[in-house]
Coordinates of C-alpha atoms in Angstrom, one line a residue:
M1 CA 98.4 69.9 96.9
L2 CA 101.8 69.1 95.5
P3 CA 103.3 65.8 96.4
F4 CA 106.2 66.0 98.9
I5 CA 108.7 63.3 97.7
D6 CA 109.3 61.7 101.0
S7 CA 119.5 62.7 104.6
A8 CA 144.7 63.5 129.5
S9 CA 146.6 62.5 132.6
S10 CA 148.8 59.4 132.6
S11 CA 147.4 57.8 135.8
S12 CA 144.0 57.0 137.1
S13 CA 142.6 59.0 139.9
A14 CA 141.0 57.7 143.1
S15 CA 137.6 59.0 142.0
E16 CA 137.9 57.0 138.8
N17 CA 138.6 53.8 140.8
L18 CA 135.6 54.5 142.9
F19 CA 133.5 55.1 139.8
A20 CA 134.7 51.9 138.2
S21 CA 133.8 49.9 141.2
R22 CA 130.4 51.5 141.6
F23 CA 129.4 51.1 137.9
L24 CA 129.9 47.4 137.4
H25 CA 133.7 47.2 137.0
I26 CA 134.0 43.6 138.1
D27 CA 136.9 41.1 138.0
V28 CA 135.7 38.2 135.9
A29 CA 139.0 36.4 136.5
S30 CA 138.0 35.5 140.1
P31 CA 136.4 32.1 140.5
S32 CA 133.1 33.5 141.7
Q33 CA 132.7 35.5 138.5
L34 CA 133.4 32.6 136.1
V35 CA 129.9 32.6 134.7
T36 CA 128.3 32.2 131.3
R37 CA 128.0 35.3 129.1
K38 CA 124.2 35.3 129.6
N39 CA 124.6 35.2 133.4
Y40 CA 127.3 37.9 133.2
R41 CA 125.1 40.2 131.3
H42 CA 122.3 39.6 133.8
Y43 CA 124.7 40.3 136.6
I44 CA 125.8 43.7 135.3
T45 CA 122.3 44.6 134.3
M46 CA 121.1 43.8 137.8
S47 CA 124.0 45.8 139.2
L48 CA 123.0 48.8 137.1
I49 CA 119.4 48.5 138.3
L50 CA 120.5 48.5 141.9
S51 CA 122.9 51.5 141.4
L52 CA 120.1 53.5 139.7
D53 CA 117.4 52.4 142.2
M54 CA 115.1 51.4 139.3
D55 CA 112.4 48.8 139.2
E56 CA 113.7 45.5 137.6
E57 CA 110.4 44.9 135.7
F58 CA 110.5 48.4 134.2
V59 CA 114.1 47.9 133.0
D60 CA 113.1 44.6 131.4
A61 CA 110.2 46.4 129.6
C62 CA 112.7 49.0 128.3
L63 CA 115.0 46.3 127.0
T64 CA 112.1 44.6 125.3
I65 CA 111.1 47.8 123.5
Q66 CA 114.8 48.3 122.6
R67 CA 114.9 44.9 121.0
Q68 CA 111.7 45.6 119.1
A69 CA 113.1 48.9 117.8
Q70 CA 116.2 47.1 116.6
M71 CA 114.0 44.6 114.7
N72 CA 111.9 47.4 113.2
H73 CA 115.0 49.2 111.9
S74 CA 116.8 46.2 110.6
P75 CA 119.2 46.9 107.7
I76 CA 117.9 43.8 106.0
S77 CA 115.1 44.6 103.7
P78 CA 111.9 42.8 104.7
T79 CA 109.9 40.7 102.3
N80 CA 107.3 42.8 100.4
A81 CA 104.1 42.5 102.4
L82 CA 100.8 42.5 100.7
V83 CA 97.6 43.9 102.3
S84 CA 94.7 41.5 103.0
P85 CA 92.7 40.9 99.8
T86 CA 89.1 41.9 99.5
A87 CA 86.4 39.5 98.3
G88 CA 86.9 38.5 94.7
T89 CA 88.8 36.1 92.4
F90 CA 92.3 37.3 93.0
P91 CA 95.0 34.8 94.0
K92 CA 96.3 35.3 97.5
K93 CA 99.9 34.2 96.8
A94 CA 102.7 36.7 96.4
S95 CA 103.1 35.7 92.8
R96 CA 99.7 37.0 91.8
L97 CA 101.4 40.0 90.2
T98 CA 104.7 38.5 89.0
D99 CA 102.9 35.8 87.1
K100 CA 101.8 38.5 84.7
Y101 CA 104.3 41.3 85.3
A102 CA 107.8 40.0 86.3
N103 CA 108.9 43.4 87.6
A104 CA 106.0 43.9 90.0
Y105 CA 108.3 44.2 93.1
T106 CA 111.4 45.6 91.5
D107 CA 110.1 48.7 89.6
F108 CA 109.4 50.7 92.7
Y109 CA 111.6 48.7 95.1
G110 CA 112.2 50.5 98.4
S111 CA 108.7 52.0 98.7
G112 CA 106.9 48.7 99.2
T113 CA 104.6 49.7 96.3
P114 CA 103.8 46.7 94.0
C115 CA 103.4 47.5 90.3
I116 CA 100.7 45.9 88.3
F117 CA 101.9 47.1 84.9
K118 CA 104.2 49.7 83.5
T119 CA 104.7 50.9 79.9
G120 CA 108.0 51.7 78.2
P121 CA 111.3 50.0 78.4
A122 CA 112.0 47.7 81.4
W123 CA 113.8 49.4 84.3
H124 CA 117.1 47.9 85.1
K125 CA 117.3 45.3 87.8
R126 CA 120.1 43.1 89.1
E127 CA 120.2 39.5 88.0
G128 CA 121.8 36.3 89.2
L129 CA 124.0 36.2 92.4
D130 CA 123.6 40.0 92.6
A131 CA 119.8 40.0 92.4
R132 CA 119.1 42.3 95.3
G133 CA 116.7 45.2 94.8
I134 CA 117.7 48.6 93.5
V135 CA 116.0 51.3 95.7
R136 CA 114.1 53.6 93.5
E137 CA 113.8 57.3 94.3
P138 CA 110.9 59.5 93.1
R139 CA 112.1 62.9 91.8
P140 CA 110.1 66.1 91.2
I141 CA 109.4 67.5 87.8
Y142 CA 110.0 71.2 87.1
R143 CA 109.8 73.4 84.0
H144 CA 108.3 70.7 81.8
A145 CA 106.3 71.7 78.7
I146 CA 103.3 69.8 80.0
G147 CA 103.0 72.2 83.0
P148 CA 100.4 74.7 81.5
T149 CA 98.1 71.9 80.4
W150 CA 98.7 69.2 83.0
L151 CA 95.6 69.9 85.1
S152 CA 93.3 69.5 82.1
I153 CA 95.2 66.4 81.0
G154 CA 95.0 64.9 84.5
K155 CA 91.3 65.6 84.6
N156 CA 90.8 63.9 81.3
I157 CA 92.8 60.9 82.6
Y158 CA 90.8 60.4 85.7
Q159 CA 87.5 60.8 83.9
N160 CA 88.5 58.1 81.5
L161 CA 89.5 55.9 84.4
D162 CA 86.1 56.5 86.0
S163 CA 84.4 55.4 82.8
M164 CA 86.4 52.1 82.9
D165 CA 85.3 51.6 86.6
I166 CA 88.9 51.6 87.8
Q167 CA 89.1 52.3 91.5
W168 CA 92.1 54.7 91.3
T169 CA 93.4 56.5 94.3
S170 CA 96.1 58.8 93.1
I171 CA 97.7 60.2 89.9
N172 CA 101.3 61.3 90.4
P173 CA 103.5 62.8 87.7
L174 CA 107.1 61.9 88.7
A175 CA 110.6 61.2 87.5
Y176 CA 112.5 58.2 88.9
A177 CA 116.2 57.6 89.7
N178 CA 118.2 54.9 91.4
A179 CA 118.9 56.0 95.0
G180 CA 122.1 58.0 95.2
E181 CA 122.3 58.7 91.4
A182 CA 122.1 62.2 90.1
K183 CA 120.3 61.7 86.8
P184 CA 116.9 60.1 86.7
F185 CA 116.7 57.0 84.4
C186 CA 113.1 57.8 83.8
S187 CA 112.4 61.4 83.1
F188 CA 108.6 61.3 83.3
V189 CA 106.1 58.6 84.3
V190 CA 102.5 59.0 85.3
V191 CA 102.1 56.7 88.3
I192 CA 98.5 55.8 88.9
G193 CA 97.6 54.3 92.3
V194 CA 94.7 51.9 92.5
K195 CA 93.0 50.2 95.5
P196 CA 95.0 47.0 96.4
Y197 CA 93.5 43.8 94.7
S198 CA 91.1 45.9 92.6
L199 CA 92.8 45.8 89.2
L200 CA 93.9 42.8 87.1
Y201 CA 96.8 42.8 84.8
D202 CA 94.9 42.8 81.5
A203 CA 92.7 45.7 82.7
A204 CA 95.8 47.7 83.7
V205 CA 97.3 47.2 80.2
A206 CA 94.0 48.4 78.6
A207 CA 93.8 51.4 80.9
A208 CA 97.5 52.3 80.2
E209 CA 96.8 52.3 76.5
V210 CA 93.9 54.8 77.1
V211 CA 96.1 57.1 79.2
Q212 CA 99.0 56.9 76.7
K213 CA 96.6 58.0 74.0
I214 CA 95.5 61.0 76.0
L215 CA 99.1 62.0 76.5
A216 CA 99.9 61.4 72.8
D217 CA 96.9 63.5 71.7
A218 CA 98.3 66.3 73.9
D219 CA 101.7 66.0 72.1
F220 CA 103.4 64.0 74.9
P221 CA 103.8 60.5 73.4
N222 CA 107.0 59.6 75.3
I223 CA 105.6 59.8 78.8
D224 CA 105.3 56.3 80.4
V225 CA 102.4 55.1 82.5
A226 CA 102.4 52.8 85.5
F227 CA 99.6 51.3 87.6
V228 CA 100.6 50.5 91.3
E229 CA 98.7 49.4 94.3
S230 CA 98.4 52.3 96.7
V231 CA 95.9 53.9 99.0
V232 CA 95.7 57.6 100.0
T233 CA 95.3 58.3 103.7
R234 CA 94.7 61.5 105.7
S235 CA 97.4 62.5 108.1
V236 CA 95.5 62.2 111.1
A237 CA 90.8 71.1 130.9
T238 CA 92.1 69.2 133.8
G239 CA 95.6 68.0 134.4
P240 CA 99.0 69.8 134.0
R241 CA 100.2 72.2 131.3
L242 CA 102.4 71.1 128.5
L243 CA 106.0 70.7 129.5
S244 CA 108.4 73.6 128.9
F245 CA 110.8 73.2 126.0
D246 CA 114.4 74.6 125.9
P247 CA 116.7 72.4 123.8
L248 CA 119.7 74.2 125.2
L249 CA 119.0 73.6 128.9
D250 CA 116.4 70.7 129.0
D251 CA 117.5 67.1 129.7
V252 CA 116.8 64.7 126.8
P253 CA 115.1 67.4 124.7
E254 CA 114.3 65.0 121.8
L255 CA 112.4 62.7 124.1
R256 CA 110.7 65.7 125.9
K257 CA 109.5 67.4 122.7
P258 CA 106.3 65.4 122.2
F259 CA 105.0 66.5 125.6
T260 CA 105.7 70.2 124.8
S261 CA 104.2 72.9 122.7
A262 CA 107.0 72.7 120.1
L263 CA 105.8 73.1 116.6
G264 CA 104.6 69.8 115.1
L265 CA 102.6 68.9 118.2
S266 CA 100.7 65.7 117.9
I267 CA 97.0 66.3 118.6
A268 CA 93.6 64.5 118.6
T269 CA 90.1 65.1 119.7
L270 CA 89.4 64.2 123.3
K271 CA 86.3 62.3 122.3
Y272 CA 88.1 60.2 119.6
P273 CA 91.8 60.1 120.6
H274 CA 92.7 57.4 118.1
Y275 CA 92.2 59.8 115.2
E276 CA 95.5 61.7 115.3
G277 CA 97.2 64.5 113.4
T278 CA 99.6 67.4 113.8
G279 CA 99.4 71.0 114.7
A280 CA 101.0 73.0 111.9
L281 CA 101.4 76.7 112.9
Y282 CA 100.5 79.0 115.7
Y283 CA 98.2 82.1 115.2
R284 CA 97.3 85.0 117.3
V285 CA 93.5 85.2 116.9
S286 CA 93.4 89.0 117.1
R287 CA 95.6 91.9 118.2
D288 CA 92.9 92.9 120.6
D289 CA 93.5 90.0 123.0
N290 CA 96.0 87.3 123.8
R291 CA 94.1 84.3 122.4
V292 CA 96.4 81.8 120.5
A293 CA 95.2 79.1 118.1
I294 CA 97.0 76.4 116.3
L295 CA 96.3 75.6 112.6
T296 CA 95.6 72.0 111.7
C297 CA 93.5 70.0 109.2
A298 CA 89.7 69.9 109.5
H299 CA 89.9 66.1 109.3
V300 CA 92.0 66.1 112.4
A301 CA 89.8 68.5 114.4
R302 CA 86.6 66.7 113.4
P303 CA 87.6 63.3 111.8
P304 CA 85.0 62.4 109.2
P305 CA 84.5 58.8 110.5
A306 CA 83.2 60.3 113.8
Y307 CA 81.7 63.7 112.7
A308 CA 79.4 64.8 109.9
N309 CA 81.2 67.0 107.4
T310 CA 79.4 70.1 108.4
G311 CA 82.1 72.3 109.8
I312 CA 81.8 74.3 113.0
D313 CA 82.3 77.9 114.1
M314 CA 82.2 78.5 117.9
R315 CA 82.0 82.3 117.4
K316 CA 78.5 81.8 116.0
N317 CA 77.3 79.5 118.7
A318 CA 79.1 80.2 121.9
S319 CA 76.6 78.1 123.9
Q320 CA 77.5 75.0 122.0
A321 CA 79.5 72.4 124.0
R322 CA 83.2 72.7 123.3
E323 CA 84.9 69.9 121.3
E324 CA 88.1 69.6 123.2
V325 CA 91.5 68.7 121.8
T326 CA 94.2 66.7 123.5
A327 CA 98.0 66.8 123.0
L328 CA 99.1 63.4 121.9
G329 CA 96.3 61.0 120.9
S330 CA 96.4 57.3 121.8
G331 CA 99.1 56.3 119.4
G332 CA 101.2 59.4 119.8
Y333 CA 101.3 59.1 123.6
S334 CA 102.1 55.4 123.4
N335 CA 104.9 56.0 120.8
A336 CA 106.4 58.9 122.9
V337 CA 106.5 56.8 126.1
K338 CA 108.0 53.8 124.2
A339 CA 110.7 56.1 122.8
I340 CA 111.7 57.0 126.4
M341 CA 111.8 53.4 127.4
G342 CA 113.6 52.3 124.2
E343 CA 116.3 55.0 124.9
I344 CA 116.8 53.6 128.4
G345 CA 117.1 50.1 127.0
D346 CA 119.7 51.3 124.5
L347 CA 121.7 52.9 127.2
V348 CA 121.6 49.8 129.4
R349 CA 123.1 47.8 126.5
Y350 CA 125.7 50.5 125.9
I351 CA 126.8 50.4 129.6
E352 CA 127.0 46.6 129.5
A353 CA 129.3 46.8 126.5
W354 CA 131.5 49.6 127.9
N355 CA 131.8 47.8 131.2
G356 CA 132.9 44.8 129.3
V357 CA 135.7 46.9 127.9
L358 CA 136.6 48.2 131.4
T359 CA 136.8 44.6 132.7
R360 CA 139.2 43.7 129.9
L361 CA 141.3 46.8 130.6
G362 CA 141.5 45.8 134.3
D363 CA 142.2 47.9 137.3
P364 CA 144.9 50.6 137.1
V365 CA 148.4 49.4 137.8
E366 CA 151.6 51.4 138.3
G367 CA 153.6 51.8 135.1
E368 CA 150.7 50.8 132.7
S369 CA 150.6 52.1 129.2
G370 CA 149.1 55.6 128.8
R371 CA 146.9 54.2 126.0
I372 CA 145.3 51.8 128.5
T373 CA 144.8 54.7 131.0
D374 CA 143.2 56.8 128.3
R375 CA 140.8 54.1 127.1
R376 CA 139.8 53.4 130.7
R377 CA 139.1 57.1 131.3
E378 CA 137.1 57.4 128.1
H379 CA 134.9 54.4 128.9
L380 CA 134.4 55.5 132.5
E381 CA 133.2 58.9 131.1
L382 CA 130.9 57.1 128.6
V383 CA 129.3 55.0 131.4
E384 CA 128.9 58.2 133.6
K385 CA 127.2 60.1 130.8
A386 CA 124.9 57.2 129.9
T387 CA 124.0 56.7 133.5
K388 CA 123.1 60.3 133.9
R389 CA 121.0 60.2 130.7
I390 CA 119.2 57.1 132.0
K391 CA 118.3 59.0 135.2
E392 CA 117.0 62.0 133.1
A393 CA 115.0 59.8 130.9
N394 CA 113.6 57.9 133.8
A395 CA 112.5 61.1 135.5
L396 CA 110.7 62.2 132.3
H397 CA 109.0 58.8 132.2
D398 CA 107.8 59.2 135.7
E399 CA 106.4 62.7 134.9
V400 CA 104.5 61.8 131.8
T401 CA 103.1 58.5 133.1
K402 CA 102.0 59.7 136.4
R403 CA 100.5 63.1 135.4
R404 CA 99.6 62.7 131.7
T405 CA 98.4 59.1 131.3
T406 CA 94.8 59.7 130.3
P407 CA 93.7 61.9 127.3
D408 CA 91.7 64.2 129.6
Q409 CA 94.9 65.1 131.5
R410 CA 96.4 66.3 128.2
V411 CA 93.6 68.6 127.0
I412 CA 95.1 71.8 125.6
G413 CA 92.2 73.6 123.9
F414 CA 89.0 73.3 121.8
V415 CA 87.9 73.5 118.2
L416 CA 87.4 77.2 117.5
H417 CA 86.6 76.8 113.8
S418 CA 86.7 73.9 111.4
E419 CA 85.9 74.3 107.7
Q420 CA 83.6 71.9 105.9
I421 CA 85.9 69.7 103.9
K422 CA 85.5 70.5 100.2
V423 CA 87.4 69.3 97.2
S424 CA 88.4 71.0 93.9
V425 CA 87.7 74.5 95.3
E426 CA 87.9 77.0 92.5
P427 CA 89.8 78.6 91.1
H428 CA 92.9 76.5 91.9
N429 CA 91.0 73.2 92.6
F430 CA 92.8 72.7 96.0
T431 CA 91.2 70.8 98.9
Q432 CA 89.7 72.9 101.6
D433 CA 90.7 71.2 104.8
W434 CA 91.7 73.4 107.7
A435 CA 90.8 74.2 111.3
L436 CA 91.9 76.4 114.2
I437 CA 92.2 75.0 117.7
E438 CA 92.1 77.7 120.4
L439 CA 94.5 76.9 123.2
Y440 CA 93.7 77.2 126.9
N441 CA 96.0 79.8 128.3
E442 CA 96.7 77.9 131.5
K443 CA 97.9 74.8 129.5
I444 CA 100.9 76.5 127.9
D445 CA 104.2 77.5 129.5
W446 CA 104.4 80.9 127.9
Q447 CA 107.8 81.8 129.3
S448 CA 109.4 78.9 127.3
F449 CA 106.9 79.0 124.4
K450 CA 108.8 79.0 121.1
G451 CA 106.0 79.9 118.7
N452 CA 106.5 78.9 115.1
Q453 CA 110.0 77.4 115.5
V454 CA 110.6 73.9 114.2
Y455 CA 112.9 71.7 116.3
V456 CA 115.2 70.1 113.7
G457 CA 117.3 68.2 116.3
G458 CA 116.8 64.5 117.1
N459 CA 116.3 63.0 113.6
L460 CA 119.0 65.0 111.9
S461 CA 122.5 65.7 113.3
I462 CA 124.0 69.1 112.8
P463 CA 126.1 68.0 109.8
E464 CA 123.2 66.0 108.3
F465 CA 120.9 69.0 108.4
G466 CA 123.3 71.4 106.7
N467 CA 124.4 68.8 104.1
T468 CA 120.9 67.8 103.2
L469 CA 119.3 71.3 103.0
F470 CA 122.5 73.0 101.6
P471 CA 124.4 70.3 99.7
Q472 CA 126.2 72.6 97.4
P473 CA 129.4 74.4 98.8
A474 CA 128.3 77.8 97.5
D475 CA 125.0 77.6 99.4
R476 CA 126.7 76.4 102.6
A477 CA 129.1 79.4 102.6
S478 CA 126.5 81.6 104.4
Y479 CA 124.7 78.8 106.2
S480 CA 124.7 78.4 110.0
Y481 CA 122.8 75.8 112.1
P482 CA 119.7 77.2 113.8
P483 CA 120.4 78.2 117.4
D484 CA 119.6 75.2 119.6
G485 CA 118.2 73.4 116.6
L486 CA 115.1 75.7 116.5
L487 CA 114.3 76.9 112.9
Q488 CA 112.0 80.0 112.8
A489 CA 109.1 79.7 110.3
Y490 CA 108.3 83.0 108.6
G491 CA 107.5 84.2 105.1
V492 CA 105.5 82.2 102.5
V493 CA 106.6 80.3 99.4
Q494 CA 104.4 81.7 96.6
A495 CA 102.9 79.8 93.7
A496 CA 105.7 80.7 91.2
K497 CA 108.4 79.1 93.4
F498 CA 106.6 75.7 93.3
S499 CA 107.1 75.3 89.6
D500 CA 110.4 77.1 89.1
P501 CA 112.6 76.7 92.2
Q502 CA 116.2 78.0 92.3
H503 CA 117.6 75.9 95.2
L504 CA 120.2 73.3 94.2
D505 CA 119.9 69.8 95.6
V506 CA 122.7 67.2 96.2
H507 CA 122.7 66.3 92.5
N508 CA 123.1 70.0 91.5
E509 CA 119.5 70.1 90.2
K510 CA 117.1 72.9 90.9
S511 CA 114.6 71.7 93.5
L512 CA 112.3 73.0 96.2
L513 CA 113.8 71.5 99.3
V514 CA 111.6 71.6 102.4
I515 CA 111.5 70.5 106.0
K516 CA 108.5 68.4 106.9
N517 CA 107.4 68.0 110.5
G518 CA 104.8 65.3 110.7
L519 CA 103.2 63.0 113.2
T520 CA 104.8 59.7 112.1
T521 CA 108.2 60.7 110.9
G522 CA 109.1 63.7 112.9
T523 CA 111.4 66.2 111.2
T524 CA 112.5 65.1 107.7
V525 CA 113.7 66.8 104.5
G526 CA 112.4 66.3 101.0
R527 CA 111.5 67.8 97.7
V528 CA 108.2 69.3 96.5
N529 CA 107.1 68.3 93.0
G530 CA 106.4 71.0 90.4
L531 CA 103.3 69.3 89.1
E532 CA 100.0 68.6 90.9
S533 CA 98.8 65.2 91.8
F534 CA 95.2 64.0 91.7
T535 CA 93.8 61.9 94.6
R536 CA 90.7 60.1 95.5
H537 CA 89.4 58.9 98.9
Y538 CA 87.0 56.0 99.2
E539 CA 84.4 55.1 101.8
D540 CA 82.7 51.7 102.3
N541 CA 79.8 53.0 100.2
G542 CA 81.9 54.2 97.2
I543 CA 83.7 57.3 96.1
H544 CA 84.4 59.8 98.9
H545 CA 86.0 62.6 96.9
T546 CA 88.5 63.6 94.2
S547 CA 90.9 66.4 94.6
I548 CA 94.0 68.1 93.1
E549 CA 97.0 68.0 95.5
D550 CA 100.0 70.4 95.6
G551 CA 103.0 69.4 97.5
R552 CA 110.2 80.3 104.5
I553 CA 106.4 78.2 105.0
V554 CA 105.5 75.8 102.2
G555 CA 102.3 74.0 102.9
L556 CA 99.9 72.1 105.2
L557 CA 100.3 68.3 105.2
T558 CA 97.0 66.6 104.5
G559 CA 97.8 63.0 103.7
G560 CA 100.0 60.5 102.0
A561 CA 100.0 57.6 99.5
G562 CA 101.4 54.1 99.7
L563 CA 100.3 50.8 101.1
S564 CA 98.2 50.8 104.2
D565 CA 101.2 50.1 106.5
G566 CA 103.5 52.8 105.0
I567 CA 103.6 56.1 103.0
D568 CA 106.2 57.0 100.4
I569 CA 104.6 60.2 99.1
T570 CA 103.2 63.0 101.2
Y571 CA 100.6 65.5 100.0
L572 CA 100.3 69.1 101.1
T573 CA 98.2 72.1 100.3
P574 CA 100.2 75.3 99.5
Y575 CA 100.2 77.5 102.5
W576 CA 99.8 80.7 100.5
W577 CA 96.3 79.4 99.6
V578 CA 95.5 78.1 103.1
E579 CA 96.4 81.5 104.5
Q580 CA 93.9 83.2 102.1
Q581 CA 91.1 80.9 103.4
V582 CA 92.0 81.5 107.0
K583 CA 92.1 85.3 106.5
A584 CA 88.7 85.2 104.9
K585 CA 87.2 83.8 108.0
F586 CA 89.5 85.5 110.6
P587 CA 90.6 88.7 109.0
D588 CA 92.3 89.9 112.2
C589 CA 94.4 86.8 112.8
F590 CA 98.1 86.6 112.1
L591 CA 101.0 84.2 112.5
Y592 CA 102.4 84.2 116.1
D593 CA 105.1 86.8 116.6
V594 CA 108.7 85.7 116.1
V595 CA 110.1 84.6 119.5
Q596 CA 113.7 85.8 120.1

């Protein structure tokens, strides 16, 4: 897989007066309303609850989630968190790395990835009163002279690391730039991830010398080497059908999406719903029937911690008990419900603020300024729209918590075929890790089914989407936003395009810009690297496996690298190769027809 390097009238009407009175337009100048700000907020919140006929405890829970969401998305950078140390002689204090390597937390600032040691000149950092971190941005490498020999060089590197008993997790060839700057300040660095707390500074220095010698012997003496702490993780029929999805007509479509068949559906096994992943693409199993399946990873369909790595093919053993799959695992369901409640909490706070403005503007009086009338009308409309959206979100919350609470109510199909997971499959040395989930026909609203269309709304506004994917004016000339935010997936990016893309990014550099739809982040945009990465997974009893990773349809997301509580690089297997593997087992299958 290639690494994906995670952008009006002049007077007020009677109806407006009635609306203002109904929606918390109170006169705080009267003696009975001379209360503290805290009590005032409680008063208008309670008035809103009464006007919406909502449960007070439920609104309190929504406000709690809203506050938590604000804390999680604080603009203030959190202190670099370290994972819990394993048994050994490593110091537990945060200075365990900076005592030896002063730039441990500045070299890769922004990713949360601590650096044990890096060769080459020191990367610039701010000093003194301006000593805040500079966010580093990984950049892909294309058309480099190392390309034809990189796989053999990379193999030589990890074999030498093995001989030194270094518990490496990933080998990523990358360039680095300061966020927002066009030109990378480091044109090439081999970033080697190791298990946290497994490598001391002196051992990292010695290993870096070995890697640099390998690169120099291959006539690349100027490539730097860095060792960082990072782990590689895999992206992991009763009840009603999935909800319909029509972004044009549906209420709160971005909150509704997780409970629909929209591409990027979060899935998990019914038996082990805490192992979660994403459905990637819809297939027709054959032209002879109407069966539909969704492509995902084998480690999602049959997670290795719970199942033996043997694979399964229901066509060969139809009498075998079906391994059912549910839409939204434990975490996915919880996050989707919290998103609804958080939205309600946000809107309650907005209404509180807007009603504060209405209070300051006062009731309409004859001869008042037209600007005051306009502002009153604007804020009345804002309150009206927000109140309507609260009702819509609350109705969705009622639906999904009353009829879709338990995993068995969300069952959508069963594992039709899951490949045995294999690494370094010849001739390209990619990881074999795919499965097909056959959908129960009665669980899908086929009239609203969108097939292989990615919903790009929600995370990205219309301008953000266009400016991110088509940042150059010449490219935007023929661009138009996908109707209703639904981008049709068709065609396949072939191997040659990975190493020699022609698309121009925001810095006017040729890059392979792609849309990623994953379980954790939703829809995001990023670049695909032109050189492969090497990854290694570990189990409690030692090495799990080593693989080469490669990051129209680009690839199937299979995992990511970073600390255990975050990912800054995503790995994918090229779809052109995955499709070959699927066709070999299901020669009559094909991508679901384009939905008009």
